[in-house]
PDB file of C-alpha atoms and ligand atoms in Angstrom:
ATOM      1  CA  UNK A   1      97.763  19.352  72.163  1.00  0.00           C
ATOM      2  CA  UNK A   2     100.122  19.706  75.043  1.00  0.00           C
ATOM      3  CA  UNK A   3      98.895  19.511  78.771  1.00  0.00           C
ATOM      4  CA  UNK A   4      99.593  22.364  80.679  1.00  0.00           C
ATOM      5  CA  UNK A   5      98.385  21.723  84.291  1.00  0.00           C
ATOM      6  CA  UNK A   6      96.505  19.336  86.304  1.00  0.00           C
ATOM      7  CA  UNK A   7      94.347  19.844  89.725  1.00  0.00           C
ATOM      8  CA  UNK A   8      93.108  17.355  91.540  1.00  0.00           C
ATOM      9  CA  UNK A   9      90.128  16.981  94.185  1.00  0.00           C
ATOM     10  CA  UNK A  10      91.853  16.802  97.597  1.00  0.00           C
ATOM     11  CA  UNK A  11      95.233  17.253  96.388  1.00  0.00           C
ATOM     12  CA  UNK A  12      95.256  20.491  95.080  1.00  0.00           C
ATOM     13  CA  UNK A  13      97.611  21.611  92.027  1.00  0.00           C
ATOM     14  CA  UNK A  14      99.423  18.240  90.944  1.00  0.00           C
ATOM     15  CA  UNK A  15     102.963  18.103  88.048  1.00  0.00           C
ATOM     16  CA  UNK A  16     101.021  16.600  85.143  1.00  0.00           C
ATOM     17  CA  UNK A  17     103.604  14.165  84.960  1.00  0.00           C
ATOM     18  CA  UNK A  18     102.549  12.828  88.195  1.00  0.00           C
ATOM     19  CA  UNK A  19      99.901   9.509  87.980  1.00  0.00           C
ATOM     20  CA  UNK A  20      97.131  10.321  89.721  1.00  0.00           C
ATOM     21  CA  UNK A  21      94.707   7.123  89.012  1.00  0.00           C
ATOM     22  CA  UNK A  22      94.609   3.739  90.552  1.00  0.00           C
ATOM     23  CA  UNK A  23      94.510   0.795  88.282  1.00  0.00           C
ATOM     24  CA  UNK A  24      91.438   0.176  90.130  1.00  0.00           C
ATOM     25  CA  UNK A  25      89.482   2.912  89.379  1.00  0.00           C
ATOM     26  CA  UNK A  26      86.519   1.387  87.137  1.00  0.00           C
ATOM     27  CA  UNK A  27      87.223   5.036  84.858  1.00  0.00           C
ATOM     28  CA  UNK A  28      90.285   1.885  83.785  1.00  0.00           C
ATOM     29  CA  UNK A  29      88.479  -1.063  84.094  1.00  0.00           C
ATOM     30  CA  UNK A  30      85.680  -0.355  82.045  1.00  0.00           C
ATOM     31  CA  UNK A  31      85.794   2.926  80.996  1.00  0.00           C
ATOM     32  CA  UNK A  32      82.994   4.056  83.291  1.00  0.00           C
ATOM     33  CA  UNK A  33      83.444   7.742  83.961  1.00  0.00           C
ATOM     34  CA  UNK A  34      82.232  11.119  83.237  1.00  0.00           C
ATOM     35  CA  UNK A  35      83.838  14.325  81.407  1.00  0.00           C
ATOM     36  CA  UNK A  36      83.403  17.522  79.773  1.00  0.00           C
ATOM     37  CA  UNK A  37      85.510  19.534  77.207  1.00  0.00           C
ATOM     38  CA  UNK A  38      84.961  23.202  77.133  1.00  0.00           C
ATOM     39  CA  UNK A  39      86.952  26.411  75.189  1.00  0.00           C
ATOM     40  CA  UNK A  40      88.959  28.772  77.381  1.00  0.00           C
ATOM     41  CA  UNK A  41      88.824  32.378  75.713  1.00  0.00           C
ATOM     42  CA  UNK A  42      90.983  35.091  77.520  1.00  0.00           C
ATOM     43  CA  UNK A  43      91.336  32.699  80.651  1.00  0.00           C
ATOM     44  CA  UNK A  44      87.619  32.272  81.013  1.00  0.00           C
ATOM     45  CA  UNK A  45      86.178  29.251  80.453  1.00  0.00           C
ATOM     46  CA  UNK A  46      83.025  29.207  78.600  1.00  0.00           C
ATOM     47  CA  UNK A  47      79.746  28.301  79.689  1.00  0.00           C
ATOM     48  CA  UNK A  48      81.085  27.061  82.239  1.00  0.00           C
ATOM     49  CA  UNK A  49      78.178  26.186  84.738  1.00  0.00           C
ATOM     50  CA  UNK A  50      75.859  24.500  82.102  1.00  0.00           C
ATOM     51  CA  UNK A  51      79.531  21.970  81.462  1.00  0.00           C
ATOM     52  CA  UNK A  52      79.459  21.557  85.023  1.00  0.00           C
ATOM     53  CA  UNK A  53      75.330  20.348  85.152  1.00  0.00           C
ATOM     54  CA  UNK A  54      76.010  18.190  82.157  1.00  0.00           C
ATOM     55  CA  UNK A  55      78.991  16.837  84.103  1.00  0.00           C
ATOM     56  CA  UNK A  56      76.965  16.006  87.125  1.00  0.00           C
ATOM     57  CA  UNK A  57      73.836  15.041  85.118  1.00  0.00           C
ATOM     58  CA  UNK A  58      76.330  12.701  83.005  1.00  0.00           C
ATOM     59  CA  UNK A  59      78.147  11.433  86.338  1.00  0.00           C
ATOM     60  CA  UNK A  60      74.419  10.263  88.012  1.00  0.00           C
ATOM     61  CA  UNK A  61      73.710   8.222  84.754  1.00  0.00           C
ATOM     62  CA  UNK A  62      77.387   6.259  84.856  1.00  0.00           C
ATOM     63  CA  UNK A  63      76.341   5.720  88.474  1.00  0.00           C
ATOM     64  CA  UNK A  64      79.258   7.783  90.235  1.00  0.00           C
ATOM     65  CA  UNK A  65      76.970   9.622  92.848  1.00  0.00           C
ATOM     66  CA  UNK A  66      77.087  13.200  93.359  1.00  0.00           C
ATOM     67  CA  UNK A  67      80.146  15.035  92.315  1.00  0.00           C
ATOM     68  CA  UNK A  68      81.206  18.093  94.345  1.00  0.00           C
ATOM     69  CA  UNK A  69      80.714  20.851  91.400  1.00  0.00           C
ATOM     70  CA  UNK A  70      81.749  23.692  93.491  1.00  0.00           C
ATOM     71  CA  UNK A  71      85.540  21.789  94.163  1.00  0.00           C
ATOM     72  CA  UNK A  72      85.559  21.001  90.359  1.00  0.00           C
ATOM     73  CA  UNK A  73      85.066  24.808  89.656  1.00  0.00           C
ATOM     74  CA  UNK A  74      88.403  25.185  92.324  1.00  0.00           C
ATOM     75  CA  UNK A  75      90.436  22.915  90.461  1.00  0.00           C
ATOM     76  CA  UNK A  76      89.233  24.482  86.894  1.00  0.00           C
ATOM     77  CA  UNK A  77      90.222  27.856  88.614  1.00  0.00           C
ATOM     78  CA  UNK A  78      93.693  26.401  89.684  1.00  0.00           C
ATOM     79  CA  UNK A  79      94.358  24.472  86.518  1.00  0.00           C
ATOM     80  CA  UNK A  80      93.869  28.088  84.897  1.00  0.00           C
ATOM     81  CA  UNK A  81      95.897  30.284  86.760  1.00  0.00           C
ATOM     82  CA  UNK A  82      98.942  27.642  86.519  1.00  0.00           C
ATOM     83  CA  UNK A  83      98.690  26.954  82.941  1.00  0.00           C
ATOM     84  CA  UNK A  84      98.559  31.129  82.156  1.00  0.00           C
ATOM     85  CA  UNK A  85      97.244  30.278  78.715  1.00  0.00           C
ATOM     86  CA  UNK A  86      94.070  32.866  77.782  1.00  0.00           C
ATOM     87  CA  UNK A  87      92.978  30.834  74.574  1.00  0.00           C
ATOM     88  CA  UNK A  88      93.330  26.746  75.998  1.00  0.00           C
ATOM     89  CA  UNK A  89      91.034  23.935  76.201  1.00  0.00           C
ATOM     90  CA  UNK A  90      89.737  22.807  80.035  1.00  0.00           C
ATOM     91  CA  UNK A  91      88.546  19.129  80.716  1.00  0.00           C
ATOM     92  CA  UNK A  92      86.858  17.890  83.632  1.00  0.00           C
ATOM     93  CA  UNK A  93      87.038  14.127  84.528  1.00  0.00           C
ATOM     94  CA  UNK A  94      84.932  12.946  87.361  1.00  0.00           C
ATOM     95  CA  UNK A  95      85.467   8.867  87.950  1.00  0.00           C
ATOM     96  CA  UNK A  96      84.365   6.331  90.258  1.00  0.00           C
ATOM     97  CA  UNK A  97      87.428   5.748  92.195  1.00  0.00           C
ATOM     98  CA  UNK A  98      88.773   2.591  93.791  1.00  0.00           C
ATOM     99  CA  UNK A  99      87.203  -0.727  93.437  1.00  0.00           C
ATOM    100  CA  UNK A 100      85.039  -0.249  96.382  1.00  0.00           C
ATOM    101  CA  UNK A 101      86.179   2.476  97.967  1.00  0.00           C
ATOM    102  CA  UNK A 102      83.556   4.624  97.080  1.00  0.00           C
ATOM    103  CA  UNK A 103      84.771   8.266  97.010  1.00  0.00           C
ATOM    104  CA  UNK A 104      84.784   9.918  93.330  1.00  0.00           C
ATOM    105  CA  UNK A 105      88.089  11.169  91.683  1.00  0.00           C
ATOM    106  CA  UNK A 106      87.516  14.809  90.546  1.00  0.00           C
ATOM    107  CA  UNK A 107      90.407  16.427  87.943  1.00  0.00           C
ATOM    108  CA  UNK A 108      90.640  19.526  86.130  1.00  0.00           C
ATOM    109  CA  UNK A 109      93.117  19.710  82.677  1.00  0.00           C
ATOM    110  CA  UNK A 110      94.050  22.839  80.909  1.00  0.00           C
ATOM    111  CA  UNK A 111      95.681  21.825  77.588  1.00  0.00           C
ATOM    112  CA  UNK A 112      96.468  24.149  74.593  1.00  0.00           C
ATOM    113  CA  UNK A 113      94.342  24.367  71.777  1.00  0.00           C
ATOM    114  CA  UNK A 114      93.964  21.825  68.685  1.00  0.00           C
ATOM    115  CA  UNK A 115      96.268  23.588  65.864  1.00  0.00           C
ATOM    116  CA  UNK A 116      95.009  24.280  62.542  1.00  0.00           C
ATOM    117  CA  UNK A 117      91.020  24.567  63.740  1.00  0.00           C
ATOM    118  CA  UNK A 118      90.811  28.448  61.927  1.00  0.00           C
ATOM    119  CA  UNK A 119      92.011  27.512  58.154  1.00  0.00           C
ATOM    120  CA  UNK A 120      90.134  24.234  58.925  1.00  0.00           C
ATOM    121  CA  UNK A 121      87.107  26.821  59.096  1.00  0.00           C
ATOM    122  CA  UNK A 122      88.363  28.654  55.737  1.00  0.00           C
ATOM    123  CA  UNK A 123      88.462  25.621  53.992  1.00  0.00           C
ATOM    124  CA  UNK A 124      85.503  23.572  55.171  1.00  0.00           C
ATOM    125  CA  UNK A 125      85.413  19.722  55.933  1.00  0.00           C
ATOM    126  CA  UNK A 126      84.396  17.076  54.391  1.00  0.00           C
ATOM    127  CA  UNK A 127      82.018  14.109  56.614  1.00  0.00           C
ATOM    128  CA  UNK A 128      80.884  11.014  55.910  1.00  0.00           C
ATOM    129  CA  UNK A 129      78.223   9.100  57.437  1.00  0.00           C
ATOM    130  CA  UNK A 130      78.272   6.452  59.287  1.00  0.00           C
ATOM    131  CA  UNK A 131      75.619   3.658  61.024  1.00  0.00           C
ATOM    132  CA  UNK A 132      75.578   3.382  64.701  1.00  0.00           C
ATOM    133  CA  UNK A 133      72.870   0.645  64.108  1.00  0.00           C
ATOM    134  CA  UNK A 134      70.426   1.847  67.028  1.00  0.00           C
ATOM    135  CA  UNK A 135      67.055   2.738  66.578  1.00  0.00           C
ATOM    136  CA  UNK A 136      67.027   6.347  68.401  1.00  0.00           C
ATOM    137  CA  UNK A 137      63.813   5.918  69.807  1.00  0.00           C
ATOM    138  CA  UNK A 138      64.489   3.353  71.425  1.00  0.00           C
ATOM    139  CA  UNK A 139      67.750   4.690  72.963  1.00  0.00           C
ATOM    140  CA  UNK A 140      65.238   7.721  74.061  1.00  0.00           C
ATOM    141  CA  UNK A 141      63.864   5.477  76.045  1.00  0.00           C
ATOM    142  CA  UNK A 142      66.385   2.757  77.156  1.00  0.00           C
ATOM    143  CA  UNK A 143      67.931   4.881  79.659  1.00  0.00           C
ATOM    144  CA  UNK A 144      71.056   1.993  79.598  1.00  0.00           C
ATOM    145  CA  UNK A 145      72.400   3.080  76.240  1.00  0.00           C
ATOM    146  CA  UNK A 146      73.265   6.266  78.261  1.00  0.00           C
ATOM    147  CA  UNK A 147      72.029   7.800  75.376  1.00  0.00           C
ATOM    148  CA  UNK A 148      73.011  11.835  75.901  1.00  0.00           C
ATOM    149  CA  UNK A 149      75.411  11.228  78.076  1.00  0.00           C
ATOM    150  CA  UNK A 150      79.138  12.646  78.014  1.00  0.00           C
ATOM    151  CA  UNK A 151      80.973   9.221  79.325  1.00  0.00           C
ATOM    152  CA  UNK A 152      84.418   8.704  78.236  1.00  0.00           C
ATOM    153  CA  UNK A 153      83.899   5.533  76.739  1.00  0.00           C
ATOM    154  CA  UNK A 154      84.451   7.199  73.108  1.00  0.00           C
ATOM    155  CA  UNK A 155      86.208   4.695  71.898  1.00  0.00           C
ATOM    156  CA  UNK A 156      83.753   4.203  68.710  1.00  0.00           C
ATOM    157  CA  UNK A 157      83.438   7.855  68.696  1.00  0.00           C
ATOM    158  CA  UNK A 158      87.129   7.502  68.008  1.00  0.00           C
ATOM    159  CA  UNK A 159      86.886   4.642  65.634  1.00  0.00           C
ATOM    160  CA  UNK A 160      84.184   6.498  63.427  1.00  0.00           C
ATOM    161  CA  UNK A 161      86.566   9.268  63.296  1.00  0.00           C
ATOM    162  CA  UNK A 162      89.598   6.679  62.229  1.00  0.00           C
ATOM    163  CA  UNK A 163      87.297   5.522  59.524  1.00  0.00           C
ATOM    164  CA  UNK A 164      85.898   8.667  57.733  1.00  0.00           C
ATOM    165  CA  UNK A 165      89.710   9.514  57.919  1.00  0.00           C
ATOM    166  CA  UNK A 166      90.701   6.238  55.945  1.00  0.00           C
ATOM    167  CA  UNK A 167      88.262   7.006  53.159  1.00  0.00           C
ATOM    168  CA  UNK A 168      89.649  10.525  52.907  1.00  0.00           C
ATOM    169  CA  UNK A 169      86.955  12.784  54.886  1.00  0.00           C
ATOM    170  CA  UNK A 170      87.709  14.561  57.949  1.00  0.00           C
ATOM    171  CA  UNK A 171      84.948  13.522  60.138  1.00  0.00           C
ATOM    172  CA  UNK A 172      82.179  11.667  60.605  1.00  0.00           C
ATOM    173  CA  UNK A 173      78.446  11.908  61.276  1.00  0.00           C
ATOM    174  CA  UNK A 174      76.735   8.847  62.805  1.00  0.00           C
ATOM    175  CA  UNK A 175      73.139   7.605  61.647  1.00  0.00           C
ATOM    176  CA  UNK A 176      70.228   5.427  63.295  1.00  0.00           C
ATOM    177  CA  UNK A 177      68.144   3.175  61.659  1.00  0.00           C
ATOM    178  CA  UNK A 178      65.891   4.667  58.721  1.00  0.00           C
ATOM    179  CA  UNK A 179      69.176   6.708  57.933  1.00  0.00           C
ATOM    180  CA  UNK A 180      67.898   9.612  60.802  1.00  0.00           C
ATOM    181  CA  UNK A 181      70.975  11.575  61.183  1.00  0.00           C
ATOM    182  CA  UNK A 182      72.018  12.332  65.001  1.00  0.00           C
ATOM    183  CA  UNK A 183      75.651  13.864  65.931  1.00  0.00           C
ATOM    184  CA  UNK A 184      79.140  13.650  65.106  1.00  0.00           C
ATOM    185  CA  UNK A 185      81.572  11.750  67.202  1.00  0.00           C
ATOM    186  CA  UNK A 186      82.157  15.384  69.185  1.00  0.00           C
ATOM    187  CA  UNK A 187      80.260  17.230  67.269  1.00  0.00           C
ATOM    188  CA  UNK A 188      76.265  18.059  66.756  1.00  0.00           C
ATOM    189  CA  UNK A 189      75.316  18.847  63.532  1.00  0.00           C
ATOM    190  CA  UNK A 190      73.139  21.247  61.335  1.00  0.00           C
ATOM    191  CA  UNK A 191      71.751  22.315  57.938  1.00  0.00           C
ATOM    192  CA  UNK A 192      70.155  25.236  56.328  1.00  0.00           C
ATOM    193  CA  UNK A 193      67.269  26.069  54.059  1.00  0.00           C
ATOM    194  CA  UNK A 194      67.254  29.050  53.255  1.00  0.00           C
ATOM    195  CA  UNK A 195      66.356  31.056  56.792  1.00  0.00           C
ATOM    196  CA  UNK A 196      65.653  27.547  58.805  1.00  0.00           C
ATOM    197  CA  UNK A 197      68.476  25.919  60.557  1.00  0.00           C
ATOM    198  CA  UNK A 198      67.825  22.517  61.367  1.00  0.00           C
ATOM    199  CA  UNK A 199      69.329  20.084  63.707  1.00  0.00           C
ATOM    200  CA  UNK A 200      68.586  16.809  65.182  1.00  0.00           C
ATOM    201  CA  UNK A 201      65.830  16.571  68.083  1.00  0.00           C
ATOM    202  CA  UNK A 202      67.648  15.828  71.857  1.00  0.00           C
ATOM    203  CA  UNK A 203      64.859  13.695  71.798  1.00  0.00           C
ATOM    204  CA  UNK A 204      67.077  11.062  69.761  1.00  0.00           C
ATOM    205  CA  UNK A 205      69.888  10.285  72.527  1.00  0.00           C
ATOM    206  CA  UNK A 206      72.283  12.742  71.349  1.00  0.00           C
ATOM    207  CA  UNK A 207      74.346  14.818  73.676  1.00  0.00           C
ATOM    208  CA  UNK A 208      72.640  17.907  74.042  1.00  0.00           C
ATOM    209  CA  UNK A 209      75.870  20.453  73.109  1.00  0.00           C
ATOM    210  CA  UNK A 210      76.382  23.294  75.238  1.00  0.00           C
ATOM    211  CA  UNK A 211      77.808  25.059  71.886  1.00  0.00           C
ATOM    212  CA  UNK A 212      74.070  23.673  70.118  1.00  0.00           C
ATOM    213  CA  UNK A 213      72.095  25.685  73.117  1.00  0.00           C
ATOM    214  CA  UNK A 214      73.917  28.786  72.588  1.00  0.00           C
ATOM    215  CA  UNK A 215      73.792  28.498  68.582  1.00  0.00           C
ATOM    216  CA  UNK A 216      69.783  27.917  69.077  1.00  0.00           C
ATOM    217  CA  UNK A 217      69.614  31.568  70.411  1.00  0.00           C
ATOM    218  CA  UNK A 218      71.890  32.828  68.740  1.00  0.00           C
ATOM    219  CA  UNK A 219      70.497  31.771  65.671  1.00  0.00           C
ATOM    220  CA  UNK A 220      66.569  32.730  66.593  1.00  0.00           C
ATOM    221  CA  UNK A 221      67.944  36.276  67.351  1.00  0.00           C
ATOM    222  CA  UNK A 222      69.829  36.732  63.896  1.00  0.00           C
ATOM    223  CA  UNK A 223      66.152  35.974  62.428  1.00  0.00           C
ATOM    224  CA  UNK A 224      66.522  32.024  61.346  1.00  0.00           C
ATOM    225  CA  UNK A 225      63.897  29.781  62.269  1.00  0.00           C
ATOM    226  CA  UNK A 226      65.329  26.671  63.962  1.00  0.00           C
ATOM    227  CA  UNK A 227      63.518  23.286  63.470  1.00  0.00           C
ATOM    228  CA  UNK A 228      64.876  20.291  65.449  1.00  0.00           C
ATOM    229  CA  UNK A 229      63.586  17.009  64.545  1.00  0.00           C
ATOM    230  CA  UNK A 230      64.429  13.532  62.921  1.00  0.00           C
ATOM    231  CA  UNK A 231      65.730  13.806  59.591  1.00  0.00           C
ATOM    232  CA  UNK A 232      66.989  11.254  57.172  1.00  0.00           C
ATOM    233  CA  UNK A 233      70.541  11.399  55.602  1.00  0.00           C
ATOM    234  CA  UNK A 234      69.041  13.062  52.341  1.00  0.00           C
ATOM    235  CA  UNK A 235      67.589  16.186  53.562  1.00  0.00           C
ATOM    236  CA  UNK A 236      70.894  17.060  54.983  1.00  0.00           C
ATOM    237  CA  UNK A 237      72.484  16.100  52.017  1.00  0.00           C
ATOM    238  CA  UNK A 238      70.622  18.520  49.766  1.00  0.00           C
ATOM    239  CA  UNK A 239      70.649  21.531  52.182  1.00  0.00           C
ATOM    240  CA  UNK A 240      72.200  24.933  50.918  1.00  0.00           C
ATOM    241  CA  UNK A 241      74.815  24.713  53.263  1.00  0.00           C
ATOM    242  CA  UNK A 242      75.935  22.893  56.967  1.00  0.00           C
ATOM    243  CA  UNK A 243      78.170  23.074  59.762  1.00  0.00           C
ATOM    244  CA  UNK A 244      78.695  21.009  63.034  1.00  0.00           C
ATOM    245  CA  UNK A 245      79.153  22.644  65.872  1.00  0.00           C
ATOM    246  CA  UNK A 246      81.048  22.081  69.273  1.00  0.00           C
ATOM    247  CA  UNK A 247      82.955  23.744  72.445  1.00  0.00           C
ATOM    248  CA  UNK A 248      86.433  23.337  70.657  1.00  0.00           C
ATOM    249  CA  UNK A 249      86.356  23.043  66.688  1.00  0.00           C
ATOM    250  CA  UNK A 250      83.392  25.932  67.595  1.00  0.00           C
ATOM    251  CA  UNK A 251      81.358  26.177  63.954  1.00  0.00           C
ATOM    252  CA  UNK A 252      82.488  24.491  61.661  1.00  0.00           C
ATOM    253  CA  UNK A 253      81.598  24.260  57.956  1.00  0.00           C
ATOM    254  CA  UNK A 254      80.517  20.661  56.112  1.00  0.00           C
ATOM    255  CA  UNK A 255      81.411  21.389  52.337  1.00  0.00           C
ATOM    256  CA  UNK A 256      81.114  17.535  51.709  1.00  0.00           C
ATOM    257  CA  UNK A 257      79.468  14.918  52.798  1.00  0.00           C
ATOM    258  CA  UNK A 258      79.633  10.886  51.391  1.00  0.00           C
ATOM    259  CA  UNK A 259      81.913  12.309  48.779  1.00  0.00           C
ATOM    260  CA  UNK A 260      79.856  14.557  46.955  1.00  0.00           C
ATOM    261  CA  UNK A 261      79.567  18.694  47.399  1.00  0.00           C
ATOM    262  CA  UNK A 262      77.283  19.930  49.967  1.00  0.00           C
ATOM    263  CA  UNK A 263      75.257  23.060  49.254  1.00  0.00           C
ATOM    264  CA  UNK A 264      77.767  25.326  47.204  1.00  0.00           C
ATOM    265  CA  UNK A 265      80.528  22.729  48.418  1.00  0.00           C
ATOM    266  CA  UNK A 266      82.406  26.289  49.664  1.00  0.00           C
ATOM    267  CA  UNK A 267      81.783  27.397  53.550  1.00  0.00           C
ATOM    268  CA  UNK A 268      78.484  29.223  53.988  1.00  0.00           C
ATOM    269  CA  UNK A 269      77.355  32.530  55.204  1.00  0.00           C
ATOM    270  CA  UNK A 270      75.531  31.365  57.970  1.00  0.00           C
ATOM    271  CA  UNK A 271      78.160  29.304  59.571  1.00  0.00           C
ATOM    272  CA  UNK A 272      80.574  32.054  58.879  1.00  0.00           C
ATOM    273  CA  UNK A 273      77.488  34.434  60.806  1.00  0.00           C
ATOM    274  CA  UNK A 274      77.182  31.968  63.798  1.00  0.00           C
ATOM    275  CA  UNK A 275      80.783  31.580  64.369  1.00  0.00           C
ATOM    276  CA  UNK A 276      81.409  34.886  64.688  1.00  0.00           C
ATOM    277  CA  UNK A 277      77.990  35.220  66.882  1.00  0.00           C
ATOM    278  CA  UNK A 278      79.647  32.095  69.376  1.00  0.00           C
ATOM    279  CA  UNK A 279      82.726  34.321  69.422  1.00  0.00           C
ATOM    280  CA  UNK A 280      80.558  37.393  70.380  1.00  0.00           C
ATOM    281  CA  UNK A 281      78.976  35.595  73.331  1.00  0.00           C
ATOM    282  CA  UNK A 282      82.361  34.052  74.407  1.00  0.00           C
ATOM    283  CA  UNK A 283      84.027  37.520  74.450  1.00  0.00           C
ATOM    284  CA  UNK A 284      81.584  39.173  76.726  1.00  0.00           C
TER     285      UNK A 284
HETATM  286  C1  PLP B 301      79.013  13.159  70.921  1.00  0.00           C
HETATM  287  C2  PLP B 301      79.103  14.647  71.014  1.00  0.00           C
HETATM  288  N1  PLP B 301      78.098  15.399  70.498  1.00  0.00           N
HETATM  289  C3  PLP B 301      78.148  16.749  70.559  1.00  0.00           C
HETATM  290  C4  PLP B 301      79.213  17.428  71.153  1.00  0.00           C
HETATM  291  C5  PLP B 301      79.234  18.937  71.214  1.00  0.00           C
HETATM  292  O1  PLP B 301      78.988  19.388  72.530  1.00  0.00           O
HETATM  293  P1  PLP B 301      79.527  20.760  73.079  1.00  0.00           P
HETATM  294  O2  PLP B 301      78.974  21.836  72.198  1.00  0.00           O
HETATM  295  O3  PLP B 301      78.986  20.857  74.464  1.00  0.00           O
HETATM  296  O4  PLP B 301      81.006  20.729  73.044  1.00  0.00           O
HETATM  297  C6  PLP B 301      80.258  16.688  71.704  1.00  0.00           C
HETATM  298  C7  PLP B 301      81.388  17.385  72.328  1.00  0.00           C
HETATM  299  O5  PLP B 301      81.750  17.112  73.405  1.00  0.00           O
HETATM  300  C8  PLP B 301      80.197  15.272  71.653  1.00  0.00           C
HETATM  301  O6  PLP B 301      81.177  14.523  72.177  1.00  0.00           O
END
């Protein structure tokens, strides 16, 4: 991934080799910050207003104040037209700003795309699971685990990923206590039975995807029944087939998970259905 332009609230378009943060921005000291990550298809980002109402949900919860939405939707705009890349990846950072000073840093990123994502799809990944050691209902309702909420401290997002890597899977998919599976480190997840597609419940802390919303229509108007809920490990493990989902790695097909086949341990014909369904939507 190369970055391809950078706007910036009050500065306008800004050479992305420029710095544009203070050491004393608490986004630096301790990580507290909001962002989102959203798909670009033929120069439009997508779903873009629901990323921007996470952002500013997300940016309340890490204590930030309100974020100017409308500006950030300026700089996305600018970012866009100066990058010239249809198919790219746009990320929106919103951060505290100076120690004190009290007036939010707003930035817009266009970036190209993660290579590789398509014959990733063909061949289907591989996850394994990992503990978070929290008891989900009780990050439901301990508002101070910022449970849902798209901060960029990911840095154990990033370590979960390190680790399924280092025992030769491709990604991971984090568990609560009582095994209850919940998301990936940037993905949400899902199974199939037959015609019912089930996913974990928003009601366990995870972020609630903006790729998840539009899959739960998407997937109630091809005819599948979806149940969200708390499930262990097992039930996903035995499922016919599963895929996570997300803004940039889109649908994606689990054809293993904790080293053994999942489903027909080949990609399935659902995710194969939905994926082109998420393209549908984003090509309208
Ligand atoms: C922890 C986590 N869960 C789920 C998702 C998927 O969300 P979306 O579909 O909005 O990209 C992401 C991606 O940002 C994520 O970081």
């Amino acid at each position: 991934m190369s970055l391809l332009a950078l706007a910036v609230g009050g500065r306008g378009l800004v050479d992305p080799d420029e710095p544009i943060l203070h050491v004393d921005d608490e986004a630096f000291l301790r990580s507290r910050a909001a962002f989102e990550t959203m798909r670009v298809y033929g120069g439009h980002p997508f779903k873009l207003e629901e990323h921007l109402a996470r952002l500013a949900g997300s940016a309340a919860r890490v204590e930030i104040g309100r974020i100017d939405t409308e500006e950030l939707a300026r700089l996305a705009t600018l970012a866009l037209e100066a990058a010239g890349a249809p198919d790219a990846m746009l990320r929106l950072f919103v951060t505290p700003g100076r120690d004190g000073a009290g007036s939010p840093t707003q930035v817009a990123m266009v970036s190209t795309l993660p290579q590789g994502l398509d014959s990733l799809r063909e061949r289907g990944i591989g996850l394994v699971s990992i503990q978070l050691g929290l008891d989900p209902e009780l990050r439901a309702t301990s508002p101070w685990l910022l449970g849902g909420v798209k901060s960029t401290s990911y840095a154990v997002n990033m370590a979960a990923e390190a680790e399924a890597k280092r025992r030769g899977a491709d990604d991971a998919v984090f568990l609560g206590s009582g095994d209850v599976v919940l998301e990936g480190p940037v993905t949400n997840v899902w199974w199939r039975y037959d015609d019912v597609l089930c996913t974990p419940a928003l009601e366990l802390g995870i972020l609630a995807g903006v790729t998840r919303a539009t899959l739960v229509e998407e997937a109630a108007a091809g005819g599948y029944e979806v149940r969200e809920g708390a499930f262990p490990l097992g039930h996903m493990a035995e499922a016919n087939e599963a895929f996570t989902s997300s803004s940039i790695r889109e649908v994606m097909p689990i054809v293993e998970l904790d080293g053994k086949p999942l489903g027909a341990g080949a990609p399935g014909p659902v995710a194969r259905e939905l994926q082109q369904a998420l393209r549908r939507v984003a090509r309208r």
